[in-house]
Amino acid sequence: MGKIIAMANQKGGVGKTTTTINLAASLATLEKRVLVVDADPQANASSGLGVDIKQAEYTIYECLIERADVRKAIQPTDIDTLKVISSHINLVGAEIEMLNLKNRERILKEVLEPLKDEFDYILIDCSPSLGLITVNALTAATSVIIPVQAEYFALEGISKLLNTIKIIKSKLNPGLEIEGFLLTMYDSRLRQANQIYDEVKRHFQELVFDTVIQRNVKLSEAPSYGLPAILYDADSTGAKNHLALARELLKRNG
């Protein structure tokens, strides 16, 4: 039975998409069957995995709004065991279209249900908001990874996200767990980055991943080639960090 992990933080630019792409590719390299669900209208996770979003006939939008067959939306990537359901700019308006639908918070859960036995991990890249699509992702998920940028305002807004998770846990998805807080864009030379890490660790203790994702040029270059870092430059710090994260995740999940 596959584990569904939502990558969520309503703060933009904290590394959600980068983490989704590279954690998925690392898990796939470690011989896990992985599906990335791009639930962000910007569709960066799709293009970052080499999917031509203009050519996609079926996307997550059609699955949610028109209840298209989810298997038709699954697309291959350069790694055999890694697949992706791409996003579409139409997803911007999907929240309004979903308002009148029955069980609107559980639509994504129903869409992904038939795929749970086909994949070991399903990673959902959420948009930087706490709107209905993100609520759907958290309702569908087994757990949530919260990327936290190693900078001064890192913890700002996390209480709002934790509150949302608490509400979803009590009303929609009692099994939802926090998989962990992940420190991203970490620069060990900066005293501030180390202070932020200590602060996050103090607040959330064993919920914080030991692995940190360091600032890395290759990591930011890779998506423009439609490749995860592990295929773009396997020796880069970014590729190594995400491989370490994948191993830590697998260890946590026994």
PDB file of N, CA, C and O in Angstrom, residues 17-82:
ATOM      1  N   THR A  17       8.783  22.503  -4.416  1.00  0.00           N
ATOM      2  CA  THR A  17       8.875  21.836  -5.720  1.00  0.00           C
ATOM      3  C   THR A  17      10.236  21.166  -5.905  1.00  0.00           C
ATOM      4  O   THR A  17      10.312  20.021  -6.352  1.00  0.00           O
ATOM      5  N   THR A  18      11.293  21.872  -5.542  1.00  0.00           N
ATOM      6  CA  THR A  18      12.646  21.299  -5.639  1.00  0.00           C
ATOM      7  C   THR A  18      12.732  20.016  -4.831  1.00  0.00           C
ATOM      8  O   THR A  18      13.282  19.004  -5.288  1.00  0.00           O
ATOM      9  N   THR A  19      12.160  20.039  -3.620  1.00  0.00           N
ATOM     10  CA  THR A  19      12.182  18.849  -2.765  1.00  0.00           C
ATOM     11  C   THR A  19      11.359  17.723  -3.392  1.00  0.00           C
ATOM     12  O   THR A  19      11.793  16.569  -3.418  1.00  0.00           O
ATOM     13  N   THR A  20      10.175  18.071  -3.905  1.00  0.00           N
ATOM     14  CA  THR A  20       9.301  17.053  -4.517  1.00  0.00           C
ATOM     15  C   THR A  20      10.023  16.342  -5.655  1.00  0.00           C
ATOM     16  O   THR A  20      10.103  15.107  -5.695  1.00  0.00           O
ATOM     17  N   ILE A  21      10.570  17.136  -6.587  1.00  0.00           N
ATOM     18  CA  ILE A  21      11.250  16.575  -7.768  1.00  0.00           C
ATOM     19  C   ILE A  21      12.415  15.678  -7.353  1.00  0.00           C
ATOM     20  O   ILE A  21      12.547  14.539  -7.806  1.00  0.00           O
ATOM     21  N   ASN A  22      13.253  16.194  -6.478  1.00  0.00           N
ATOM     22  CA  ASN A  22      14.511  15.503  -6.171  1.00  0.00           C
ATOM     23  C   ASN A  22      14.354  14.363  -5.170  1.00  0.00           C
ATOM     24  O   ASN A  22      15.068  13.367  -5.259  1.00  0.00           O
ATOM     25  N   LEU A  23      13.405  14.493  -4.255  1.00  0.00           N
ATOM     26  CA  LEU A  23      13.127  13.376  -3.349  1.00  0.00           C
ATOM     27  C   LEU A  23      12.509  12.229  -4.144  1.00  0.00           C
ATOM     28  O   LEU A  23      12.876  11.065  -3.972  1.00  0.00           O
ATOM     29  N   ALA A  24      11.585  12.572  -5.054  1.00  0.00           N
ATOM     30  CA  ALA A  24      10.937  11.554  -5.898  1.00  0.00           C
ATOM     31  C   ALA A  24      11.982  10.816  -6.740  1.00  0.00           C
ATOM     32  O   ALA A  24      11.992   9.584  -6.802  1.00  0.00           O
ATOM     33  N   ALA A  25      12.877  11.578  -7.369  1.00  0.00           N
ATOM     34  CA  ALA A  25      13.910  10.968  -8.220  1.00  0.00           C
ATOM     35  C   ALA A  25      14.857  10.099  -7.391  1.00  0.00           C
ATOM     36  O   ALA A  25      15.272   9.023  -7.827  1.00  0.00           O
ATOM     37  N   SER A  26      15.175  10.546  -6.177  1.00  0.00           N
ATOM     38  CA  SER A  26      16.070   9.774  -5.307  1.00  0.00           C
ATOM     39  C   SER A  26      15.410   8.479  -4.854  1.00  0.00           C
ATOM     40  O   SER A  26      16.041   7.416  -4.847  1.00  0.00           O
ATOM     41  N   LEU A  27      14.127   8.546  -4.488  1.00  0.00           N
ATOM     42  CA  LEU A  27      13.395   7.341  -4.083  1.00  0.00           C
ATOM     43  C   LEU A  27      13.312   6.350  -5.252  1.00  0.00           C
ATOM     44  O   LEU A  27      13.475   5.144  -5.069  1.00  0.00           O
ATOM     45  N   ALA A  28      13.088   6.905  -6.455  1.00  0.00           N
ATOM     46  CA  ALA A  28      13.006   6.048  -7.650  1.00  0.00           C
ATOM     47  C   ALA A  28      14.357   5.394  -7.941  1.00  0.00           C
ATOM     48  O   ALA A  28      14.428   4.230  -8.327  1.00  0.00           O
ATOM     49  N   THR A  29      15.437   6.136  -7.721  1.00  0.00           N
ATOM     50  CA  THR A  29      16.785   5.593  -7.903  1.00  0.00           C
ATOM     51  C   THR A  29      17.057   4.474  -6.909  1.00  0.00           C
ATOM     52  O   THR A  29      17.797   3.538  -7.196  1.00  0.00           O
ATOM     53  N   LEU A  30      16.429   4.579  -5.738  1.00  0.00           N
ATOM     54  CA  LEU A  30      16.571   3.533  -4.713  1.00  0.00           C
ATOM     55  C   LEU A  30      15.534   2.418  -4.931  1.00  0.00           C
ATOM     56  O   LEU A  30      15.147   1.713  -4.005  1.00  0.00           O
ATOM     57  N   GLU A  31      15.062   2.331  -6.181  1.00  0.00           N
ATOM     58  CA  GLU A  31      14.190   1.247  -6.644  1.00  0.00           C
ATOM     59  C   GLU A  31      12.795   1.237  -6.022  1.00  0.00           C
ATOM     60  O   GLU A  31      12.177   0.193  -5.864  1.00  0.00           O
ATOM     61  N   LYS A  32      12.290   2.423  -5.684  1.00  0.00           N
ATOM     62  CA  LYS A  32      10.902   2.538  -5.251  1.00  0.00           C
ATOM     63  C   LYS A  32      10.066   3.017  -6.439  1.00  0.00           C
ATOM     64  O   LYS A  32      10.555   3.759  -7.290  1.00  0.00           O
ATOM     65  N   ARG A  33       8.804   2.597  -6.472  1.00  0.00           N
ATOM     66  CA  ARG A  33       7.890   3.073  -7.524  1.00  0.00           C
ATOM     67  C   ARG A  33       7.258   4.370  -7.018  1.00  0.00           C
ATOM     68  O   ARG A  33       6.588   4.374  -5.979  1.00  0.00           O
ATOM     69  N   VAL A  34       7.511   5.448  -7.766  1.00  0.00           N
ATOM     70  CA  VAL A  34       7.127   6.773  -7.270  1.00  0.00           C
ATOM     71  C   VAL A  34       6.264   7.513  -8.286  1.00  0.00           C
ATOM     72  O   VAL A  34       6.515   7.476  -9.495  1.00  0.00           O
ATOM     73  N   LEU A  35       5.252   8.192  -7.767  1.00  0.00           N
ATOM     74  CA  LEU A  35       4.398   9.052  -8.601  1.00  0.00           C
ATOM     75  C   LEU A  35       4.426  10.457  -8.019  1.00  0.00           C
ATOM     76  O   LEU A  35       4.237  10.650  -6.813  1.00  0.00           O
ATOM     77  N   VAL A  36       4.683  11.446  -8.872  1.00  0.00           N
ATOM     78  CA  VAL A  36       4.585  12.848  -8.456  1.00  0.00           C
ATOM     79  C   VAL A  36       3.257  13.404  -8.968  1.00  0.00           C
ATOM     80  O   VAL A  36       2.943  13.284 -10.149  1.00  0.00           O
ATOM     81  N   VAL A  37       2.487  13.996  -8.069  1.00  0.00           N
ATOM     82  CA  VAL A  37       1.239  14.651  -8.458  1.00  0.00           C
ATOM     83  C   VAL A  37       1.475  16.157  -8.332  1.00  0.00           C
ATOM     84  O   VAL A  37       1.715  16.671  -7.234  1.00  0.00           O
ATOM     85  N   ASP A  38       1.458  16.836  -9.455  1.00  0.00           N
ATOM     86  CA  ASP A  38       1.722  18.277  -9.468  1.00  0.00           C
ATOM     87  C   ASP A  38       0.405  19.022  -9.230  1.00  0.00           C
ATOM     88  O   ASP A  38      -0.409  19.165 -10.126  1.00  0.00           O
ATOM     89  N   ALA A  39       0.212  19.485  -7.991  1.00  0.00           N
ATOM     90  CA  ALA A  39      -1.043  20.166  -7.643  1.00  0.00           C
ATOM     91  C   ALA A  39      -0.851  21.678  -7.518  1.00  0.00           C
ATOM     92  O   ALA A  39      -1.591  22.355  -6.828  1.00  0.00           O
ATOM     93  N   ASP A  40       0.163  22.187  -8.213  1.00  0.00           N
ATOM     94  CA  ASP A  40       0.439  23.619  -8.221  1.00  0.00           C
ATOM     95  C   ASP A  40       0.215  24.132  -9.646  1.00  0.00           C
ATOM     96  O   ASP A  40       0.839  23.627 -10.586  1.00  0.00           O
ATOM     97  N   PRO A  41      -0.673  25.128  -9.834  1.00  0.00           N
ATOM     98  CA  PRO A  41      -0.963  25.641 -11.182  1.00  0.00           C
ATOM     99  C   PRO A  41       0.276  26.099 -11.961  1.00  0.00           C
ATOM    100  O   PRO A  41       0.271  26.135 -13.190  1.00  0.00           O
ATOM    101  N   GLN A  42       1.358  26.437 -11.249  1.00  0.00           N
ATOM    102  CA  GLN A  42       2.583  26.875 -11.940  1.00  0.00           C
ATOM    103  C   GLN A  42       3.247  25.722 -12.691  1.00  0.00           C
ATOM    104  O   GLN A  42       4.074  25.946 -13.572  1.00  0.00           O
ATOM    105  N   ALA A  43       2.894  24.499 -12.309  1.00  0.00           N
ATOM    106  CA  ALA A  43       3.350  23.280 -13.008  1.00  0.00           C
ATOM    107  C   ALA A  43       4.868  23.125 -13.063  1.00  0.00           C
ATOM    108  O   ALA A  43       5.409  22.499 -13.960  1.00  0.00           O
ATOM    109  N   ASN A  44       5.572  23.676 -12.087  1.00  0.00           N
ATOM    110  CA  ASN A  44       7.040  23.590 -12.097  1.00  0.00           C
ATOM    111  C   ASN A  44       7.561  22.179 -11.845  1.00  0.00           C
ATOM    112  O   ASN A  44       8.602  21.794 -12.360  1.00  0.00           O
ATOM    113  N   ALA A  45       6.828  21.397 -11.040  1.00  0.00           N
ATOM    114  CA  ALA A  45       7.270  20.012 -10.799  1.00  0.00           C
ATOM    115  C   ALA A  45       7.174  19.201 -12.088  1.00  0.00           C
ATOM    116  O   ALA A  45       8.008  18.340 -12.353  1.00  0.00           O
ATOM    117  N   SER A  46       6.144  19.502 -12.898  1.00  0.00           N
ATOM    118  CA  SER A  46       5.980  18.798 -14.183  1.00  0.00           C
ATOM    119  C   SER A  46       7.140  19.118 -15.120  1.00  0.00           C
ATOM    120  O   SER A  46       7.809  18.220 -15.631  1.00  0.00           O
ATOM    121  N   SER A  47       7.378  20.416 -15.345  1.00  0.00           N
ATOM    122  CA  SER A  47       8.437  20.799 -16.287  1.00  0.00           C
ATOM    123  C   SER A  47       9.817  20.415 -15.744  1.00  0.00           C
ATOM    124  O   SER A  47      10.711  20.055 -16.499  1.00  0.00           O
ATOM    125  N   GLY A  48       9.970  20.445 -14.417  1.00  0.00           N
ATOM    126  CA  GLY A  48      11.243  20.062 -13.796  1.00  0.00           C
ATOM    127  C   GLY A  48      11.558  18.587 -13.953  1.00  0.00           C
ATOM    128  O   GLY A  48      12.698  18.164 -13.781  1.00  0.00           O
ATOM    129  N   LEU A  49      10.520  17.790 -14.286  1.00  0.00           N
ATOM    130  CA  LEU A  49      10.742  16.363 -14.546  1.00  0.00           C
ATOM    131  C   LEU A  49      10.667  16.055 -16.042  1.00  0.00           C
ATOM    132  O   LEU A  49      10.514  14.909 -16.446  1.00  0.00           O
ATOM    133  N   GLY A  50      10.754  17.117 -16.854  1.00  0.00           N
ATOM    134  CA  GLY A  50      10.849  16.932 -18.300  1.00  0.00           C
ATOM    135  C   GLY A  50       9.529  16.716 -19.015  1.00  0.00           C
ATOM    136  O   GLY A  50       9.499  16.297 -20.173  1.00  0.00           O
ATOM    137  N   VAL A  51       8.395  17.005 -18.346  1.00  0.00           N
ATOM    138  CA  VAL A  51       7.090  16.825 -18.984  1.00  0.00           C
ATOM    139  C   VAL A  51       6.724  18.090 -19.756  1.00  0.00           C
ATOM    140  O   VAL A  51       6.815  19.198 -19.230  1.00  0.00           O
ATOM    141  N   ASP A  52       6.331  17.911 -21.023  1.00  0.00           N
ATOM    142  CA  ASP A  52       5.873  19.049 -21.826  1.00  0.00           C
ATOM    143  C   ASP A  52       4.398  19.272 -21.503  1.00  0.00           C
ATOM    144  O   ASP A  52       3.517  18.567 -21.998  1.00  0.00           O
ATOM    145  N   ILE A  53       4.129  20.266 -20.646  1.00  0.00           N
ATOM    146  CA  ILE A  53       2.755  20.442 -20.164  1.00  0.00           C
ATOM    147  C   ILE A  53       1.787  20.875 -21.269  1.00  0.00           C
ATOM    148  O   ILE A  53       0.597  20.627 -21.174  1.00  0.00           O
ATOM    149  N   LYS A  54       2.327  21.460 -22.343  1.00  0.00           N
ATOM    150  CA  LYS A  54       1.442  21.868 -23.460  1.00  0.00           C
ATOM    151  C   LYS A  54       0.900  20.650 -24.211  1.00  0.00           C
ATOM    152  O   LYS A  54      -0.147  20.704 -24.835  1.00  0.00           O
ATOM    153  N   GLN A  55       1.651  19.559 -24.155  1.00  0.00           N
ATOM    154  CA  GLN A  55       1.259  18.351 -24.893  1.00  0.00           C
ATOM    155  C   GLN A  55       0.341  17.417 -24.095  1.00  0.00           C
ATOM    156  O   GLN A  55      -0.253  16.503 -24.658  1.00  0.00           O
ATOM    157  N   ALA A  56       0.245  17.669 -22.799  1.00  0.00           N
ATOM    158  CA  ALA A  56      -0.516  16.741 -21.944  1.00  0.00           C
ATOM    159  C   ALA A  56      -2.023  16.877 -22.199  1.00  0.00           C
ATOM    160  O   ALA A  56      -2.603  17.936 -22.019  1.00  0.00           O
ATOM    161  N   GLU A  57      -2.639  15.763 -22.638  1.00  0.00           N
ATOM    162  CA  GLU A  57      -4.080  15.782 -22.901  1.00  0.00           C
ATOM    163  C   GLU A  57      -4.861  15.707 -21.595  1.00  0.00           C
ATOM    164  O   GLU A  57      -5.893  16.345 -21.422  1.00  0.00           O
ATOM    165  N   TYR A  58      -4.333  14.913 -20.653  1.00  0.00           N
ATOM    166  CA  TYR A  58      -4.979  14.785 -19.341  1.00  0.00           C
ATOM    167  C   TYR A  58      -4.018  15.233 -18.249  1.00  0.00           C
ATOM    168  O   TYR A  58      -2.851  14.835 -18.241  1.00  0.00           O
ATOM    169  N   THR A  59      -4.497  16.084 -17.351  1.00  0.00           N
ATOM    170  CA  THR A  59      -3.680  16.564 -16.229  1.00  0.00           C
ATOM    171  C   THR A  59      -4.487  16.360 -14.945  1.00  0.00           C
ATOM    172  O   THR A  59      -5.611  15.861 -14.980  1.00  0.00           O
ATOM    173  N   ILE A  60      -3.932  16.787 -13.847  1.00  0.00           N
ATOM    174  CA  ILE A  60      -4.655  16.662 -12.578  1.00  0.00           C
ATOM    175  C   ILE A  60      -5.967  17.459 -12.630  1.00  0.00           C
ATOM    176  O   ILE A  60      -6.951  17.095 -11.981  1.00  0.00           O
ATOM    177  N   TYR A  61      -5.979  18.514 -13.435  1.00  0.00           N
ATOM    178  CA  TYR A  61      -7.202  19.328 -13.568  1.00  0.00           C
ATOM    179  C   TYR A  61      -8.366  18.492 -14.103  1.00  0.00           C
ATOM    180  O   TYR A  61      -9.467  18.484 -13.534  1.00  0.00           O
ATOM    181  N   GLU A  62      -8.130  17.756 -15.195  1.00  0.00           N
ATOM    182  CA  GLU A  62      -9.187  16.910 -15.776  1.00  0.00           C
ATOM    183  C   GLU A  62      -9.630  15.815 -14.802  1.00  0.00           C
ATOM    184  O   GLU A  62     -10.806  15.461 -14.751  1.00  0.00           O
ATOM    185  N   CYS A  63      -8.674  15.316 -14.033  1.00  0.00           N
ATOM    186  CA  CYS A  63      -9.003  14.268 -13.052  1.00  0.00           C
ATOM    187  C   CYS A  63      -9.909  14.809 -11.940  1.00  0.00           C
ATOM    188  O   CYS A  63     -10.848  14.145 -11.513  1.00  0.00           O
ATOM    189  N   LEU A  64      -9.619  16.031 -11.502  1.00  0.00           N
ATOM    190  CA  LEU A  64     -10.395  16.618 -10.401  1.00  0.00           C
ATOM    191  C   LEU A  64     -11.762  17.128 -10.855  1.00  0.00           C
ATOM    192  O   LEU A  64     -12.772  16.877 -10.210  1.00  0.00           O
ATOM    193  N   ILE A  65     -11.771  17.836 -11.968  1.00  0.00           N
ATOM    194  CA  ILE A  65     -13.005  18.532 -12.378  1.00  0.00           C
ATOM    195  C   ILE A  65     -13.888  17.678 -13.281  1.00  0.00           C
ATOM    196  O   ILE A  65     -15.111  17.675 -13.154  1.00  0.00           O
ATOM    197  N   GLU A  66     -13.261  16.962 -14.206  1.00  0.00           N
ATOM    198  CA  GLU A  66     -14.065  16.169 -15.153  1.00  0.00           C
ATOM    199  C   GLU A  66     -14.066  14.682 -14.798  1.00  0.00           C
ATOM    200  O   GLU A  66     -14.649  13.873 -15.505  1.00  0.00           O
ATOM    201  N   ARG A  67     -13.386  14.349 -13.725  1.00  0.00           N
ATOM    202  CA  ARG A  67     -13.261  12.957 -13.286  1.00  0.00           C
ATOM    203  C   ARG A  67     -12.749  12.051 -14.409  1.00  0.00           C
ATOM    204  O   ARG A  67     -13.240  10.942 -14.607  1.00  0.00           O
ATOM    205  N   ALA A  68     -11.758  12.568 -15.139  1.00  0.00           N
ATOM    206  CA  ALA A  68     -11.119  11.761 -16.192  1.00  0.00           C
ATOM    207  C   ALA A  68     -10.387  10.595 -15.531  1.00  0.00           C
ATOM    208  O   ALA A  68     -10.018  10.662 -14.354  1.00  0.00           O
ATOM    209  N   ASP A  69     -10.168   9.534 -16.287  1.00  0.00           N
ATOM    210  CA  ASP A  69      -9.459   8.359 -15.778  1.00  0.00           C
ATOM    211  C   ASP A  69      -8.037   8.762 -15.388  1.00  0.00           C
ATOM    212  O   ASP A  69      -7.246   9.214 -16.224  1.00  0.00           O
ATOM    213  N   VAL A  70      -7.716   8.600 -14.118  1.00  0.00           N
ATOM    214  CA  VAL A  70      -6.428   9.069 -13.603  1.00  0.00           C
ATOM    215  C   VAL A  70      -5.244   8.398 -14.313  1.00  0.00           C
ATOM    216  O   VAL A  70      -4.187   8.998 -14.495  1.00  0.00           O
ATOM    217  N   ARG A  71      -5.425   7.150 -14.760  1.00  0.00           N
ATOM    218  CA  ARG A  71      -4.309   6.444 -15.411  1.00  0.00           C
ATOM    219  C   ARG A  71      -3.927   7.100 -16.744  1.00  0.00           C
ATOM    220  O   ARG A  71      -2.789   7.002 -17.180  1.00  0.00           O
ATOM    221  N   LYS A  72      -4.897   7.756 -17.381  1.00  0.00           N
ATOM    222  CA  LYS A  72      -4.598   8.450 -18.643  1.00  0.00           C
ATOM    223  C   LYS A  72      -3.726   9.682 -18.411  1.00  0.00           C
ATOM    224  O   LYS A  72      -3.103  10.193 -19.330  1.00  0.00           O
ATOM    225  N   ALA A  73      -3.715  10.154 -17.180  1.00  0.00           N
ATOM    226  CA  ALA A  73      -2.950  11.372 -16.865  1.00  0.00           C
ATOM    227  C   ALA A  73      -1.508  11.075 -16.444  1.00  0.00           C
ATOM    228  O   ALA A  73      -0.688  11.978 -16.340  1.00  0.00           O
ATOM    229  N   ILE A  74      -1.203   9.790 -16.223  1.00  0.00           N
ATOM    230  CA  ILE A  74       0.148   9.427 -15.769  1.00  0.00           C
ATOM    231  C   ILE A  74       1.148   9.475 -16.930  1.00  0.00           C
ATOM    232  O   ILE A  74       0.906   8.888 -17.976  1.00  0.00           O
ATOM    233  N   GLN A  75       2.232  10.197 -16.717  1.00  0.00           N
ATOM    234  CA  GLN A  75       3.243  10.342 -17.781  1.00  0.00           C
ATOM    235  C   GLN A  75       4.603   9.812 -17.315  1.00  0.00           C
ATOM    236  O   GLN A  75       4.935   9.887 -16.137  1.00  0.00           O
ATOM    237  N   PRO A  76       5.398   9.312 -18.273  1.00  0.00           N
ATOM    238  CA  PRO A  76       6.724   8.783 -17.907  1.00  0.00           C
ATOM    239  C   PRO A  76       7.750   9.906 -17.701  1.00  0.00           C
ATOM    240  O   PRO A  76       7.521  11.051 -18.094  1.00  0.00           O
ATOM    241  N   THR A  77       8.865   9.576 -17.066  1.00  0.00           N
ATOM    242  CA  THR A  77      10.000  10.504 -16.947  1.00  0.00           C
ATOM    243  C   THR A  77      11.259   9.747 -17.392  1.00  0.00           C
ATOM    244  O   THR A  77      11.163   8.608 -17.830  1.00  0.00           O
ATOM    245  N   ASP A  78      12.410  10.373 -17.230  1.00  0.00           N
ATOM    246  CA  ASP A  78      13.668   9.721 -17.631  1.00  0.00           C
ATOM    247  C   ASP A  78      14.076   8.585 -16.698  1.00  0.00           C
ATOM    248  O   ASP A  78      15.018   7.855 -16.981  1.00  0.00           O
ATOM    249  N   ILE A  79      13.391   8.464 -15.554  1.00  0.00           N
ATOM    250  CA  ILE A  79      13.665   7.344 -14.643  1.00  0.00           C
ATOM    251  C   ILE A  79      12.469   6.396 -14.735  1.00  0.00           C
ATOM    252  O   ILE A  79      11.325   6.803 -14.532  1.00  0.00           O
ATOM    253  N   ASP A  80      12.755   5.136 -15.056  1.00  0.00           N
ATOM    254  CA  ASP A  80      11.687   4.160 -15.305  1.00  0.00           C
ATOM    255  C   ASP A  80      10.636   4.076 -14.207  1.00  0.00           C
ATOM    256  O   ASP A  80       9.447   3.960 -14.484  1.00  0.00           O
ATOM    257  N   THR A  81      11.087   4.090 -12.943  1.00  0.00           N
ATOM    258  CA  THR A  81      10.145   3.878 -11.840  1.00  0.00           C
ATOM    259  C   THR A  81       9.534   5.179 -11.311  1.00  0.00           C
ATOM    260  O   THR A  81       8.872   5.189 -10.281  1.00  0.00           O
ATOM    261  N   LEU A  82       9.774   6.278 -12.030  1.00  0.00           N
ATOM    262  CA  LEU A  82       9.213   7.579 -11.626  1.00  0.00           C
ATOM    263  C   LEU A  82       8.220   8.076 -12.669  1.00  0.00           C
ATOM    264  O   LEU A  82       8.551   8.232 -13.840  1.00  0.00           O
TER     265      LEU A  82
END
